Coordinates of C-alpha atoms in Angstrom, one line a residue:
Chain A
M1 CA -16.5 159.7 176.8
A2 CA -16.0 161.5 180.0
E3 CA -18.9 161.3 182.5
L4 CA -21.3 164.2 182.1
T5 CA -20.9 165.1 185.7
Q6 CA -17.2 165.7 185.3
L7 CA -17.5 168.3 182.6
T8 CA -17.1 172.0 183.2
A9 CA -20.1 174.2 182.3
V10 CA -18.3 175.4 179.2
E11 CA -17.6 171.9 178.1
L12 CA -21.1 170.7 178.8
A13 CA -22.6 173.7 177.1
A14 CA -20.5 173.0 174.0
R15 CA -21.8 169.4 173.8
L16 CA -25.4 170.6 174.3
A17 CA -25.1 173.2 171.6
A18 CA -23.6 170.6 169.2
G19 CA -26.5 168.2 169.8
E20 CA -24.2 165.5 171.2
V21 CA -26.0 165.5 174.6
T22 CA -29.5 166.7 175.6
A23 CA -30.3 168.9 178.5
R24 CA -32.4 166.0 179.8
E25 CA -29.4 163.6 179.8
A26 CA -27.2 166.2 181.6
V27 CA -29.9 166.7 184.2
D28 CA -30.5 163.0 184.7
A29 CA -26.8 162.3 185.0
H30 CA -26.6 164.7 187.9
L31 CA -29.9 163.6 189.5
D32 CA -28.6 160.0 189.3
R33 CA -25.4 160.9 191.1
I34 CA -27.2 162.9 193.8
A35 CA -29.6 160.0 194.3
A36 CA -26.7 157.5 194.6
L37 CA -24.5 159.7 196.8
D38 CA -25.9 162.6 198.7
G39 CA -28.4 161.2 201.2
V40 CA -31.7 162.1 199.7
V41 CA -35.0 160.2 199.4
A42 CA -35.3 160.1 195.6
D43 CA -39.0 160.0 195.5
G44 CA -41.8 162.3 194.2
D45 CA -41.5 165.7 192.4
V46 CA -39.3 167.2 195.1
W47 CA -36.7 164.9 196.7
A48 CA -36.1 165.7 200.4
A49 CA -32.8 165.1 202.2
K50 CA -32.9 162.4 204.8
P51 CA -33.4 163.6 208.4
A52 CA -30.1 164.5 210.0
E53 CA -30.1 161.5 212.3
E54 CA -30.4 159.1 209.3
L55 CA -27.6 160.6 207.2
G56 CA -24.5 158.4 206.9
A57 CA -21.0 159.5 207.5
D58 CA -20.3 158.9 203.8
E59 CA -23.2 161.0 202.6
P60 CA -22.1 164.6 201.8
H61 CA -25.6 166.2 202.3
A62 CA -25.1 169.0 199.8
Y63 CA -28.8 169.3 199.0
L64 CA -31.7 170.0 201.3
A65 CA -34.3 169.5 198.5
V66 CA -33.9 168.3 194.9
T67 CA -36.4 169.7 192.5
A68 CA -36.3 166.7 190.2
A69 CA -39.5 166.9 188.3
A70 CA -39.2 170.7 187.7
A71 CA -35.6 170.2 186.5
R72 CA -36.5 167.4 184.1
A73 CA -39.5 169.5 182.8
H74 CA -37.2 172.5 182.2
A75 CA -34.6 170.3 180.5
D76 CA -37.2 168.8 178.2
D77 CA -38.5 172.3 177.3
I78 CA -34.9 173.4 176.5
D79 CA -34.3 170.4 174.3
A80 CA -37.6 171.0 172.5
R81 CA -36.8 174.6 171.8
R82 CA -33.2 173.7 170.7
A83 CA -34.6 171.1 168.4
A84 CA -37.0 173.7 166.9
G85 CA -34.0 175.9 166.1
A86 CA -34.4 178.5 168.9
R87 CA -31.4 180.6 169.8
L88 CA -30.5 179.7 173.3
G89 CA -28.1 181.3 175.9
P90 CA -24.5 180.3 176.5
L91 CA -25.4 178.1 179.5
A92 CA -28.7 176.7 178.2
G93 CA -29.3 173.3 179.6
V94 CA -26.4 173.4 182.2
P95 CA -27.6 172.3 185.7
L96 CA -27.0 174.4 188.8
A97 CA -27.4 174.1 192.6
L98 CA -29.1 177.0 194.3
K99 CA -28.3 178.0 197.9
D100 CA -31.4 177.6 200.1
V101 CA -31.4 181.3 201.0
L102 CA -32.8 182.4 197.6
T103 CA -36.4 181.9 196.9
M104 CA -37.8 179.7 194.1
R105 CA -41.5 179.1 193.5
G106 CA -42.7 175.5 194.1
A107 CA -39.8 174.4 196.3
P108 CA -39.2 175.0 200.0
T109 CA -36.9 177.8 201.1
T110 CA -35.6 177.1 204.6
C111 CA -32.3 179.0 205.0
G112 CA -31.2 176.0 207.0
S113 CA -33.6 176.9 209.8
R114 CA -36.5 175.3 211.7
M115 CA -38.0 178.7 211.6
L116 CA -38.8 178.3 207.9
E117 CA -39.2 174.5 207.7
G118 CA -41.9 173.7 205.1
W119 CA -42.3 177.3 203.8
I120 CA -42.9 177.5 200.1
P121 CA -42.2 181.1 198.9
P122 CA -44.8 182.6 196.6
Y123 CA -42.3 184.3 194.4
D124 CA -38.9 183.9 192.6
A125 CA -35.8 185.8 193.6
T126 CA -34.4 187.9 190.8
V127 CA -31.4 185.6 190.6
T128 CA -33.7 182.6 190.2
E129 CA -35.7 184.4 187.5
R130 CA -32.5 185.3 185.6
L131 CA -31.2 181.7 185.8
R132 CA -34.5 180.5 184.4
A133 CA -34.4 183.1 181.6
A134 CA -30.8 181.9 180.7
D135 CA -32.1 178.3 180.7
V136 CA -29.8 177.3 183.5
V137 CA -31.6 174.3 185.1
V138 CA -31.9 174.4 188.9
L139 CA -31.4 170.9 190.3
G140 CA -32.3 171.9 193.9
K141 CA -31.7 173.9 197.0
T142 CA -28.4 173.5 199.0
N143 CA -27.6 173.2 202.6
M144 CA -26.1 176.2 204.5
D145 CA -25.4 177.5 208.0
E146 CA -28.7 178.7 209.4
F147 CA -29.5 182.1 207.9
A148 CA -26.0 182.1 206.4
M149 CA -24.4 182.5 209.8
G150 CA -21.3 180.4 210.0
S151 CA -18.1 179.3 208.3
S152 CA -18.5 175.5 208.3
T153 CA -22.1 174.5 207.4
E154 CA -22.3 172.8 210.8
N155 CA -25.0 175.3 211.9
S156 CA -27.8 174.0 209.7
A157 CA -30.9 172.8 211.5
F158 CA -31.0 169.9 209.0
G159 CA -27.6 168.4 209.6
L160 CA -24.1 169.3 208.6
T161 CA -22.6 169.1 205.1
R162 CA -19.3 167.2 204.5
N163 CA -16.3 168.2 202.4
P164 CA -15.9 166.0 199.2
W165 CA -12.1 166.0 199.8
D166 CA -12.4 164.4 203.2
L167 CA -15.9 163.5 204.4
D168 CA -14.7 164.0 208.0
R169 CA -14.0 167.7 207.3
V170 CA -16.1 170.8 206.9
P171 CA -16.7 172.3 203.4
G172 CA -16.5 175.8 204.8
G173 CA -19.5 178.0 205.0
S174 CA -22.0 179.4 205.0
S175 CA -22.5 178.2 201.4
G176 CA -21.1 174.8 202.1
G177 CA -23.9 172.9 200.4
S178 CA -23.3 174.8 197.1
A179 CA -19.6 174.1 197.4
T180 CA -20.0 170.4 198.1
A181 CA -22.5 170.1 195.3
V182 CA -20.0 171.4 192.7
A183 CA -16.8 169.9 194.2
G184 CA -18.6 166.5 194.6
L185 CA -19.7 166.6 190.9
M186 CA -23.4 166.9 191.8
A187 CA -23.7 170.1 189.8
P188 CA -21.2 171.9 187.5
L189 CA -22.4 175.3 188.8
A190 CA -23.9 176.7 192.0
I191 CA -25.1 180.0 193.4
G192 CA -24.1 180.9 197.0
T193 CA -24.2 184.1 199.0
D194 CA -21.3 185.9 200.6
T195 CA -21.7 188.3 203.5
G196 CA -18.2 188.1 205.0
G197 CA -16.7 185.2 203.0
S198 CA -19.5 182.7 202.7
I199 CA -18.7 181.9 199.0
R200 CA -14.9 182.5 198.9
Q201 CA -14.0 180.5 202.0
P202 CA -16.0 177.3 201.1
A203 CA -14.6 177.6 197.5
A204 CA -11.1 177.7 198.9
L205 CA -11.8 174.7 201.2
T206 CA -13.3 172.6 198.4
G207 CA -10.9 173.5 195.5
L208 CA -13.4 175.7 193.6
V209 CA -13.7 179.1 192.0
G210 CA -16.0 181.2 194.1
V211 CA -16.9 184.8 193.6
K212 CA -18.4 187.7 195.6
P213 CA -19.2 190.3 192.9
T214 CA -19.2 194.0 193.6
Y215 CA -21.8 194.9 196.2
G216 CA -25.0 196.0 194.5
T217 CA -24.5 194.2 191.2
M218 CA -26.3 191.0 192.1
S219 CA -29.9 191.6 193.1
R220 CA -30.9 190.9 196.7
Y221 CA -34.6 190.6 195.7
G222 CA -35.7 187.2 197.0
L223 CA -32.4 186.7 199.0
V224 CA -33.5 186.2 202.6
A225 CA -31.5 189.0 204.3
F226 CA -28.7 188.4 206.9
A227 CA -26.7 191.7 206.8
S228 CA -28.3 193.8 204.0
S229 CA -25.3 196.1 203.5
L230 CA -23.0 193.2 202.9
D231 CA -25.0 190.3 201.4
Q232 CA -24.2 189.4 197.8
A233 CA -25.0 186.3 195.7
G234 CA -22.4 184.9 193.5
P235 CA -21.1 181.9 191.5
F236 CA -19.4 178.6 192.4
A237 CA -17.7 176.8 189.5
R238 CA -14.8 174.5 188.6
T239 CA -13.2 177.1 186.3
V240 CA -12.8 180.8 186.2
E241 CA -14.5 181.0 182.8
D242 CA -17.5 179.0 184.1
A243 CA -17.9 181.4 187.0
A244 CA -17.6 184.5 184.7
L245 CA -20.4 183.1 182.5
L246 CA -22.6 182.4 185.4
Q247 CA -22.1 185.9 186.8
S248 CA -22.7 187.3 183.3
V249 CA -26.2 185.9 183.1
T250 CA -27.3 186.8 186.7
W251 CA -25.9 190.2 187.5
G252 CA -26.9 193.7 186.6
H253 CA -29.2 196.4 187.9
D254 CA -32.6 195.4 189.4
P255 CA -35.2 198.0 190.1
R256 CA -36.7 195.7 192.7
D257 CA -33.6 196.0 194.9
A258 CA -33.1 199.6 196.3
T259 CA -29.4 198.9 197.0
S260 CA -28.8 197.7 193.4
V261 CA -26.3 199.8 191.6
P262 CA -27.7 201.6 188.5
G263 CA -25.9 201.6 185.2
E264 CA -24.1 199.0 183.1
V265 CA -21.9 196.3 184.4
P266 CA -18.6 195.5 182.6
D267 CA -18.3 192.7 180.1
L268 CA -16.6 189.8 182.0
L269 CA -15.8 187.7 178.9
A270 CA -14.4 190.1 176.3
G271 CA -11.0 190.6 178.0
L272 CA -11.0 187.4 180.1
K273 CA -8.1 185.7 178.3
R274 CA -5.9 188.7 177.8
G275 CA -3.3 187.6 180.4
V276 CA -1.6 189.4 183.2
A277 CA 1.6 190.7 181.5
G278 CA 2.0 194.2 182.7
L279 CA -0.7 193.9 185.3
K280 CA 0.3 195.2 188.8
V281 CA -0.6 192.8 191.5
G282 CA -0.5 194.0 195.1
V283 CA 0.2 191.6 198.0
V284 CA -1.6 192.8 201.1
R285 CA 0.9 192.9 204.0
E286 CA -1.8 192.7 206.7
L287 CA -3.5 189.5 205.2
Q288 CA -0.7 187.0 205.9
G289 CA 1.6 185.9 208.6
E290 CA 0.4 185.3 212.1
G291 CA -2.7 183.0 212.2
Y292 CA -2.2 181.6 208.7
E293 CA -1.2 178.0 208.5
P294 CA 2.4 177.4 207.1
G295 CA 0.9 175.2 204.3
V296 CA -1.4 178.0 203.2
E297 CA 1.5 180.5 203.3
A298 CA 3.7 178.2 201.2
V299 CA 1.1 177.7 198.5
F300 CA 0.5 181.5 198.5
A301 CA 4.2 182.3 198.1
E302 CA 4.3 179.8 195.2
A303 CA 1.3 181.5 193.6
L304 CA 3.1 184.9 193.7
E305 CA 6.1 183.4 191.9
R306 CA 3.8 182.0 189.2
L307 CA 2.1 185.4 188.8
A308 CA 5.5 187.1 188.5
A309 CA 6.6 184.4 185.9
L310 CA 3.5 185.3 183.9
G311 CA 4.7 188.9 183.6
A312 CA 2.7 190.5 186.4
E313 CA 4.5 193.0 188.5
I314 CA 4.3 192.1 192.2
V315 CA 4.4 194.8 194.8
E316 CA 3.7 194.8 198.5
V317 CA 0.9 197.1 199.6
S318 CA -0.5 198.0 203.0
L319 CA -4.2 198.2 204.1
P320 CA -3.5 199.8 207.5
H321 CA -7.1 199.4 208.8
A322 CA -7.6 195.8 207.6
P323 CA -6.8 194.3 211.0
F324 CA -9.9 196.1 212.3
G325 CA -12.1 194.6 209.6
L326 CA -13.0 191.5 211.5
P327 CA -14.0 193.3 214.7
A328 CA -16.0 195.8 212.7
Y329 CA -17.7 193.0 210.8
Y330 CA -18.7 191.2 213.9
L331 CA -20.6 194.3 215.0
I332 CA -22.1 195.4 211.7
A333 CA -23.3 191.9 210.5
P334 CA -25.0 190.9 213.8
S335 CA -26.5 194.4 214.2
E336 CA -28.1 194.2 210.7
A337 CA -29.1 190.5 211.4
S338 CA -30.9 191.4 214.6
S339 CA -32.9 193.9 212.7
N340 CA -33.5 191.7 209.6
L341 CA -34.5 188.6 211.6
A342 CA -37.1 190.6 213.6
R343 CA -39.4 189.6 210.7
F344 CA -39.5 186.0 212.0
D345 CA -42.2 186.7 214.6
G346 CA -44.5 183.7 214.1
V347 CA -47.1 185.8 212.2
R348 CA -46.7 185.8 208.4
Y349 CA -44.6 182.7 207.6
G350 CA -42.9 179.7 209.2
L351 CA -43.0 178.5 212.7
R352 CA -45.4 179.6 215.4
V353 CA -45.3 178.4 219.1
D354 CA -48.6 179.4 220.6
A355 CA -48.8 181.5 223.7
P356 CA -51.4 183.7 225.4
T357 CA -50.1 187.1 224.2
A358 CA -48.4 188.3 221.0
E359 CA -45.2 189.1 222.8
E360 CA -45.0 185.7 224.5
M361 CA -45.8 184.0 221.2
N362 CA -43.0 186.0 219.4
A363 CA -40.5 185.1 222.1
A364 CA -41.4 181.4 222.3
T365 CA -41.5 181.1 218.5
R366 CA -38.0 182.6 218.1
A367 CA -36.6 180.6 221.0
A368 CA -37.8 177.4 219.3
G369 CA -37.1 178.3 215.7
F370 CA -33.6 179.7 215.8
G371 CA -30.4 177.7 216.5
P372 CA -27.6 178.7 218.9
E373 CA -25.4 180.7 216.4
V374 CA -28.4 182.7 215.2
K375 CA -29.5 183.5 218.7
R376 CA -25.9 184.5 219.6
R377 CA -25.7 187.0 216.7
I378 CA -29.2 188.4 217.3
M379 CA -28.1 189.0 220.9
I380 CA -24.8 190.6 219.9
G381 CA -26.6 192.8 217.4
T382 CA -29.4 193.8 219.7
H383 CA -26.9 194.8 222.4
A384 CA -24.8 196.7 219.9
L385 CA -27.8 198.7 218.7
S386 CA -29.3 199.2 222.1
S387 CA -29.6 202.6 223.8
G388 CA -26.2 203.9 224.9
Y389 CA -24.1 201.5 222.8
F390 CA -24.9 202.5 219.2
D391 CA -22.2 205.1 218.8
A392 CA -19.4 203.0 220.3
Y393 CA -20.4 199.9 218.3
Y394 CA -22.3 200.1 215.1
L395 CA -21.4 203.7 214.2
Q396 CA -17.8 203.3 215.1
A397 CA -17.7 200.1 213.0
S398 CA -19.3 201.9 210.1
K399 CA -16.6 204.5 210.3
I400 CA -13.9 201.8 210.1
R401 CA -15.7 200.6 207.0
T402 CA -15.0 204.0 205.5
L403 CA -11.3 203.8 206.5
I404 CA -11.0 200.3 205.0
A405 CA -12.6 201.4 201.8
D406 CA -10.2 204.4 201.7
D407 CA -7.3 202.0 202.2
F408 CA -8.4 199.9 199.2
R409 CA -8.9 203.1 197.1
A410 CA -5.3 204.2 197.9
A411 CA -4.0 200.7 197.2
F412 CA -5.7 200.5 193.8
E413 CA -4.0 203.8 192.8
Q414 CA -0.8 201.7 192.9
V415 CA -2.0 198.3 191.6
D416 CA -4.7 196.7 189.4
V417 CA -5.6 193.8 191.7
L418 CA -4.8 192.7 195.2
V419 CA -4.1 189.2 196.4
S420 CA -4.0 187.2 199.6
P421 CA -4.8 183.8 200.9
T422 CA -8.5 183.3 201.0
S423 CA -8.6 181.4 204.2
P424 CA -6.0 181.2 207.0
S425 CA -6.5 177.4 207.1
V426 CA -7.3 174.4 205.0
A427 CA -10.5 172.5 205.7
F428 CA -10.7 171.6 209.4
R429 CA -12.3 168.6 211.0
L430 CA -16.0 168.5 211.8
G431 CA -16.6 169.6 215.3
D432 CA -13.1 171.2 215.7
K433 CA -14.4 174.8 216.1
T434 CA -18.1 174.4 217.1
A435 CA -17.4 174.9 220.8
D436 CA -15.6 178.3 220.4
P437 CA -17.5 180.9 218.4
M438 CA -14.5 183.3 218.3
A439 CA -12.2 180.6 216.7
M440 CA -14.9 180.1 214.1
Y441 CA -15.1 183.8 213.4
L442 CA -11.4 184.0 212.7
N443 CA -11.9 182.0 209.5
D444 CA -13.2 185.2 207.9
V445 CA -10.1 187.4 208.6
A446 CA -9.0 187.6 205.0
T447 CA -12.3 187.8 203.3
V448 CA -14.1 190.4 205.4
P449 CA -12.1 193.5 204.3
A450 CA -13.4 193.2 200.7
S451 CA -16.9 192.7 202.0
L452 CA -16.8 195.9 204.1
A453 CA -15.5 197.9 201.1
G454 CA -18.0 196.3 198.7
I455 CA -15.3 195.5 196.2
P456 CA -15.4 192.3 194.1
A457 CA -13.3 189.4 195.4
L458 CA -12.8 185.9 194.1
S459 CA -11.1 182.7 195.3
L460 CA -9.5 180.2 193.0
P461 CA -7.6 177.0 193.7
A462 CA -3.8 177.8 194.1
G463 CA -2.5 174.4 195.2
L464 CA -2.7 171.7 197.8
A465 CA -1.3 171.7 201.3
A466 CA -1.0 168.9 203.8
A467 CA -3.6 169.0 206.6
P468 CA -1.8 170.2 209.8
D469 CA -3.4 167.4 211.8
D470 CA -2.9 164.7 209.2
P471 CA 0.1 165.1 206.8
S472 CA -1.2 162.2 204.7
T473 CA -4.2 164.2 203.6
S474 CA -3.7 167.0 200.9
L475 CA -6.3 169.7 200.9
P476 CA -7.0 172.7 198.6
V477 CA -5.7 176.2 199.3
G478 CA -7.4 179.3 197.8
L479 CA -5.9 182.4 196.3
Q480 CA -8.0 185.5 196.8
V481 CA -8.0 188.1 194.1
M482 CA -9.6 191.5 194.8
A483 CA -10.3 194.4 192.4
P484 CA -11.7 197.9 192.5
L485 CA -15.5 198.5 192.6
K486 CA -17.2 197.3 189.4
R487 CA -13.9 196.0 188.0
D488 CA -14.9 192.4 188.3
D489 CA -13.6 192.1 184.8
V490 CA -10.0 192.8 185.8
M491 CA -10.4 190.3 188.8
Y492 CA -11.5 187.6 186.4
R493 CA -8.8 188.3 183.9
A494 CA -6.1 187.9 186.6
A495 CA -7.7 184.7 187.9
W496 CA -8.0 183.2 184.4
A497 CA -4.4 183.8 183.6
F498 CA -3.3 182.2 186.8
E499 CA -5.5 179.2 186.3
E500 CA -4.4 178.8 182.6
A501 CA -0.8 178.9 183.5
T502 CA -0.9 176.5 186.4
G503 CA -3.3 174.1 184.7
F504 CA -4.4 173.3 188.2
R505 CA -8.0 172.0 188.4
P506 CA -8.3 170.0 191.6
V507 CA -10.6 167.0 191.8
P508 CA -11.2 165.5 195.2
V509 CA -8.8 162.6 195.9
G510 CA -7.6 160.9 199.0
P511 CA -8.6 158.1 201.4
R512 CA -11.7 159.8 202.7
A513 CA -12.7 161.6 199.5
V514 CA -16.1 161.2 197.9
A515 CA -16.1 158.8 194.9
T516 CA -15.6 160.9 191.7
H517 CA -16.0 158.1 189.3
D518 CA -19.2 156.0 189.0
A519 CA -19.4 153.5 186.2
T520 CA -23.2 153.8 186.1
Q521 CA -22.8 157.4 185.0
E522 CA -21.1 156.7 181.7
V523 CA -22.7 158.2 178.8
R524 CA -24.1 155.5 176.6
Chain B
M1 CA -17.1 194.6 228.4
A2 CA -18.4 191.6 230.3
L3 CA -22.1 191.0 230.2
S4 CA -23.8 189.7 233.3
E5 CA -26.6 187.2 233.2
D6 CA -29.1 189.9 234.1
E7 CA -27.9 192.0 231.1
V8 CA -28.2 189.0 228.9
R9 CA -31.8 188.5 230.0
H10 CA -32.5 192.2 229.3
V11 CA -31.1 192.0 225.8
A12 CA -33.0 188.7 225.2
R13 CA -36.2 190.5 226.2
L14 CA -35.4 193.3 223.7
A15 CA -34.7 190.7 221.0
R16 CA -37.9 188.7 221.8
L17 CA -36.0 185.5 222.6
A18 CA -37.3 183.4 225.4
L19 CA -34.0 182.0 226.5
S20 CA -33.6 179.1 229.0
D21 CA -31.4 179.6 232.1
E22 CA -28.9 177.3 230.5
E23 CA -28.8 179.4 227.4
V24 CA -28.3 182.6 229.5
A25 CA -25.5 181.0 231.4
A26 CA -23.7 179.9 228.2
L27 CA -24.3 183.2 226.4
A28 CA -22.9 185.5 229.1
P29 CA -19.3 184.5 228.7
Q30 CA -19.6 183.9 224.9
L31 CA -21.1 187.4 224.3
S32 CA -18.5 188.9 226.6
A33 CA -15.7 187.3 224.6
I34 CA -17.1 188.4 221.2
L35 CA -17.8 192.0 222.4
G36 CA -14.3 192.1 224.0
Y37 CA -12.8 191.3 220.6
A38 CA -15.1 193.6 218.7
E39 CA -14.2 196.5 221.1
Q40 CA -10.9 196.8 219.2
V41 CA -12.8 199.1 216.9
G42 CA -12.6 201.7 219.6
E43 CA -8.8 201.9 219.2
V44 CA -9.1 203.7 215.9
A45 CA -9.5 207.5 216.1
A46 CA -12.4 208.1 213.8
D47 CA -14.3 211.0 215.1
E48 CA -14.2 213.0 211.9
V49 CA -14.8 209.9 209.6
V50 CA -18.1 209.7 207.8
P51 CA -19.7 206.3 208.3
T52 CA -20.3 204.0 205.3
T53 CA -23.4 201.9 204.8
H54 CA -23.2 201.4 201.0
P55 CA -20.1 201.5 198.8
F56 CA -21.8 203.6 196.1
A57 CA -23.5 206.1 198.4
L58 CA -26.8 205.8 196.6
A59 CA -29.4 208.3 197.7
D60 CA -33.2 208.6 197.1
V61 CA -33.6 205.5 195.2
T62 CA -37.1 205.4 193.6
R63 CA -38.8 203.5 190.9
P64 CA -41.3 204.8 188.4
D65 CA -44.7 205.2 190.1
E66 CA -46.5 202.6 188.1
R67 CA -49.2 200.2 189.2
T68 CA -48.0 196.6 189.2
P69 CA -50.0 193.6 190.4
S70 CA -49.4 192.4 194.0
L71 CA -49.1 188.8 195.0
P72 CA -52.4 187.0 195.1
R73 CA -53.8 187.0 198.7
E74 CA -54.2 183.3 198.9
D75 CA -50.5 182.7 197.9
V76 CA -49.3 185.1 200.6
L77 CA -51.6 183.6 203.3
A78 CA -50.7 180.0 202.3
G79 CA -47.4 180.2 204.3
A80 CA -48.9 181.8 207.4
P81 CA -49.1 179.8 210.6
A82 CA -52.7 181.0 211.4
V83 CA -55.3 182.7 209.2
E84 CA -58.7 184.1 210.0
Q85 CA -61.1 185.8 207.6
D86 CA -58.4 186.2 204.9
R87 CA -56.0 187.8 207.4
F88 CA -53.0 186.9 209.5
A89 CA -54.3 185.8 212.9
V90 CA -52.4 186.8 216.0
P91 CA -52.9 186.4 219.8
R92 CA -54.1 189.2 221.9
I93 CA -51.7 192.2 221.8
V94 CA -53.3 194.5 224.4
A95 CA -53.7 193.0 227.8
E96 CA -57.2 192.9 229.3
E97 CA -57.9 195.3 232.1
G98 CA -57.4 193.5 235.5

């Protein structure tokens, strides 16, 4: 019998429903693997990650906190209800890793920041609440770039997260902990958040499916805000169907989020397996070429051939304003961040550094509580919004947003979905880009346009490419699929057909990959 | 545009960030590089374009005006760094007269 940690969510849910495995066994198998592998102190109700300086180079550090006791209690409760004949949801008993930017009662929410170290939120995020209602069992909170600002998960105040494919490389970011948890078989599912690519890029770099749903369809209530007009939570999974199921149980209108889109959301499962014959697939001219690694481009070209072989019609389309997406993003996101992060003032939650006056206390607290990248973005945003600069920066960037959305609208009059590489590079080495903020920002070049337009976008594994700095190491490459607003269903349909046809389901292998087989995990 | 160290200090004051001299020295060229890149947005003629802040252009979002319970006071204050008489405690805000 395959190890429980290797199963997809759909496979695990089927065994749970058939009574072959209990939710408690599924949860314990994952907790055992986390305890053996991840670098946590497996002690007490909530397991804490080791301090950064004590983490070993072989410990991926996906989790910041593991809510072991609550997960076991939830699993036992599910098993009891199942035994009593209750009707349970399609993912009941399946474990999940939750990004530490979403609140959950009874566990710390840190956002990867000293600013919130030790803070226990007094309420659940809507996403957390819906996971609970669907009987998805939260295993713990995952590491992230501080306040979701970064593309490598090297900006966490609690130490970096490593890529399961090569522990010397980054998992991408900012949702790198969630990606590593799923790719490292420490959860079959995870929730991340994506502002400019923070789900899709780590999914690409770790060989997973990662989805940014249509803006406004996943509640932001209880999601600690970075850039409110862009932030969206979404799924990580090992298969397209797993991701679709997870999105299905978490999305939909929420009256507690004023930016939530009213009305029904489409059924993601009904047409999932209809195939792509006759579907028109647009290749975005501006999201390839210069700046994209040759290995990434080769896998992308192969993916287009496969889609054509499946009966999709491939056409080239242009998004003329897409090249302005990244500069616009790096004005809009920091501007909104500077406003959102004003709430961390040393008064209501988190850190306080005492000083004689309120203003000095605010400034000293923020200086001590925020890391370098967060300070950088607050500074950019404060400058961009300051008197005399607003029109040239934030307002102009918001107009470019309109032009990009118009470009997408025109493109979707010609095609059903658009595709591009998700990331210009495969996973890079730890430390390679930390000294140069601009080099790090360029990771987001292909993901940011969809964020600005609010449209749904997904990354799925398309193949492997040799690392440019080490030809003996093969690393995953992601294919990005984008669809019109609220047509997440079409996006999933195209992705499922590609996955089904390629049969490509990458599992971390290689000389520096995390162990994916552990004899102690066998189901007895 | 290039930001001078004095301009960085001014922005830091607006942002309520007590930056060290080393941080100011490091940030001046970094912020200049990022803003220099971002200024590409100015190359697009967009005077007549309406800015976007939400893809669905929602307006006047309200909820039914119904009473719902608030979080218990002790739960909210539990995370505060300083509490006095069931309230958030802060240092002096208005300076004393000299």
